[in-house]
Coordinates of C-alpha atoms in Angstrom, one line a residue:
M1 CA 47.0 -52.2 45.3
K2 CA 44.3 -52.5 48.0
V3 CA 40.6 -52.6 46.4
Y4 CA 37.6 -52.1 48.8
Y5 CA 34.1 -50.4 48.9
H6 CA 34.2 -47.0 50.4
D7 CA 32.4 -47.0 53.7
N8 CA 30.6 -43.7 52.5
T9 CA 31.4 -41.7 55.7
A10 CA 31.8 -38.2 55.4
E11 CA 35.0 -37.8 57.5
D12 CA 38.4 -36.6 56.2
Q13 CA 38.8 -38.0 52.6
R14 CA 42.4 -38.6 53.3
L15 CA 41.5 -41.6 55.8
D16 CA 41.1 -45.0 54.4
H17 CA 37.4 -45.5 54.8
D18 CA 37.7 -49.2 54.4
S19 CA 34.1 -50.9 54.7
G20 CA 35.9 -54.2 55.1
V21 CA 34.5 -55.6 51.9
E22 CA 37.2 -56.2 49.3
V23 CA 36.4 -55.8 45.7
P24 CA 38.1 -58.6 43.6
A25 CA 40.4 -57.6 40.5
E26 CA 37.7 -59.1 38.0
A27 CA 35.0 -56.7 39.0
V28 CA 37.5 -53.7 38.9
A29 CA 38.4 -54.8 35.2
N30 CA 34.7 -55.3 34.4
L31 CA 34.7 -51.6 35.1
G32 CA 36.9 -50.8 32.5
V33 CA 39.8 -50.0 35.0
L34 CA 43.0 -51.6 34.3
A35 CA 45.5 -51.9 37.1
Y36 CA 49.4 -52.6 37.0
N37 CA 52.3 -52.8 39.2
F38 CA 55.7 -51.9 37.8
T39 CA 58.6 -51.8 40.4
G40 CA 62.2 -52.8 40.1
P41 CA 65.0 -51.4 37.8
S42 CA 62.6 -52.2 34.5
A43 CA 59.7 -50.2 35.9
L44 CA 60.1 -47.1 33.8
D45 CA 60.9 -49.4 30.8
E46 CA 57.5 -51.3 31.5
V47 CA 55.7 -48.1 31.8
D48 CA 57.2 -46.7 28.4
A49 CA 55.9 -49.8 26.8
L50 CA 52.7 -49.7 28.0
A51 CA 52.8 -45.9 26.9
I52 CA 53.8 -46.8 23.5
S53 CA 51.2 -49.6 23.0
R54 CA 48.3 -47.0 23.9
D55 CA 49.7 -44.5 21.7
Y56 CA 50.4 -42.0 24.6
K57 CA 53.1 -39.3 23.5
N58 CA 53.5 -36.9 26.6
R59 CA 53.8 -37.1 30.2
D60 CA 54.7 -35.0 33.2
V61 CA 55.3 -35.6 36.8
I62 CA 53.4 -33.7 39.6
T63 CA 53.9 -33.7 43.2
I64 CA 51.1 -33.1 45.4
S65 CA 52.1 -32.1 49.1
P66 CA 51.8 -29.4 51.3
E67 CA 55.3 -28.7 50.7
S68 CA 55.3 -28.6 46.9
M69 CA 51.9 -26.9 46.4
G70 CA 52.1 -24.1 49.7
D71 CA 48.9 -22.4 50.5
V72 CA 46.9 -24.0 47.4
Y73 CA 47.3 -27.8 48.7
E74 CA 44.0 -27.9 50.6
E75 CA 42.2 -26.2 48.1
K76 CA 43.5 -28.6 45.1
V77 CA 43.3 -31.6 46.9
K78 CA 39.5 -30.9 47.6
T79 CA 38.9 -30.1 43.7
F80 CA 40.6 -33.5 42.9
Y81 CA 38.2 -35.2 45.2
K82 CA 35.0 -33.7 43.7
E83 CA 33.2 -36.5 41.4
H84 CA 33.9 -36.0 37.9
L85 CA 34.5 -37.7 34.4
H86 CA 37.1 -37.2 31.8
E87 CA 36.5 -37.5 27.8
D88 CA 39.9 -39.0 27.5
E89 CA 41.3 -42.0 29.0
E90 CA 43.4 -41.2 32.3
I91 CA 46.6 -42.9 33.1
R92 CA 48.6 -42.4 36.5
Y93 CA 51.9 -44.2 37.8
I94 CA 52.5 -43.6 41.1
V95 CA 56.5 -42.8 41.5
E96 CA 56.3 -42.0 45.2
G97 CA 54.1 -42.0 48.1
E98 CA 50.4 -43.0 48.1
G99 CA 46.8 -42.1 47.3
F100 CA 43.4 -43.1 46.6
F101 CA 41.3 -43.4 43.2
D102 CA 37.6 -43.7 44.0
V103 CA 35.6 -44.9 41.0
R104 CA 31.6 -45.8 40.8
D105 CA 30.6 -49.4 40.1
G106 CA 27.7 -50.4 38.2
Q107 CA 25.5 -49.9 41.2
D108 CA 26.9 -46.4 41.8
R109 CA 28.9 -47.5 45.0
W110 CA 32.2 -46.2 45.6
V111 CA 35.2 -48.4 44.8
R112 CA 38.4 -47.2 46.7
L113 CA 41.7 -48.2 45.0
K114 CA 44.5 -47.3 47.4
M115 CA 47.7 -46.9 45.2
D116 CA 51.4 -47.0 46.4
A117 CA 54.7 -46.6 44.6
G118 CA 54.6 -48.7 41.6
D119 CA 50.9 -49.0 41.0
L120 CA 49.4 -47.6 37.5
I121 CA 45.8 -47.1 36.9
I122 CA 44.1 -46.6 33.5
L123 CA 40.4 -45.2 33.9
P124 CA 38.2 -45.4 30.8
P125 CA 36.7 -42.0 29.3
G126 CA 33.3 -41.3 31.0
I127 CA 33.9 -43.3 34.4
Y128 CA 32.9 -41.1 37.5
H129 CA 36.0 -41.0 39.9
R130 CA 37.6 -38.7 42.0
F131 CA 41.2 -38.5 43.9
S132 CA 42.6 -37.9 47.2
T133 CA 46.0 -38.0 48.9
T134 CA 46.1 -40.1 51.9
S135 CA 46.7 -39.1 55.4
T136 CA 50.6 -39.0 54.4
N137 CA 49.7 -35.8 52.4
Y138 CA 52.3 -36.9 50.0
I139 CA 52.1 -38.2 46.3
K140 CA 54.3 -38.2 43.2
A141 CA 52.6 -39.4 40.3
M142 CA 53.4 -39.2 36.5
R143 CA 50.4 -38.5 34.2
L144 CA 50.5 -39.9 30.9
F145 CA 48.5 -38.2 27.8
K146 CA 47.8 -39.2 24.3
D147 CA 48.7 -35.5 22.8
E148 CA 49.2 -32.4 24.5
P149 CA 48.9 -32.6 28.6
K150 CA 45.5 -31.4 29.4
W151 CA 43.1 -32.3 32.5
T152 CA 39.7 -31.3 31.8
P153 CA 37.1 -32.5 34.8
L154 CA 33.5 -32.7 33.8
A155 CA 31.6 -32.4 37.1
R156 CA 28.6 -34.9 37.9
P157 CA 26.1 -34.7 36.9
C158 CA 26.8 -35.0 33.2
D159 CA 25.1 -38.3 32.4
D160 CA 24.0 -37.3 29.0
N161 CA 27.6 -36.7 28.0
K162 CA 28.5 -38.7 24.9
Y163 CA 31.5 -40.5 26.9
R164 CA 29.6 -41.4 29.9
V165 CA 27.0 -43.0 27.8
E166 CA 29.4 -45.1 25.9
Y167 CA 31.0 -46.3 29.1
L168 CA 27.7 -47.2 30.6
Q169 CA 27.0 -49.1 27.5
S170 CA 30.5 -50.8 27.6
I171 CA 30.3 -52.0 31.3
K172 CA 26.5 -53.3 30.8
A173 CA 28.1 -55.6 28.2
N174 CA 30.6 -57.2 31.1

């Protein structure tokens, strides 16, 4: 997984937007973001073990591409790219393809995580983030859920949200 600061240009969200400044793994971990890579014949067993250890009971697999989504593809990708947070931890495992997760750091800068097949990310509740496919326009991802599958984004600003407040307190402690 490649991690760097987003260059903040407004060009197509599916471009790399690499500022040339890498973000160290420790800085990403200090944001509460956990990143793993599970490849090879035991990859799904490792994902299963992680899911069990974090009490995740459900999952689904989503394919995001023009071929799989048809006419709604462009609209959906733009929706995923709107800055938001969730009140639940978010786990995504990339099965095929590639995509970007952008998260806000403590100074409100975008940190871009370019994820490829085998990469897994855990985002804490309350972190502002967004997602986009890359210019390949294809990603197949496993979404893991503690209970029934749900995806409820809360658009920024929602700084007074309980989970946002708790998240900010947790990163100040780092």
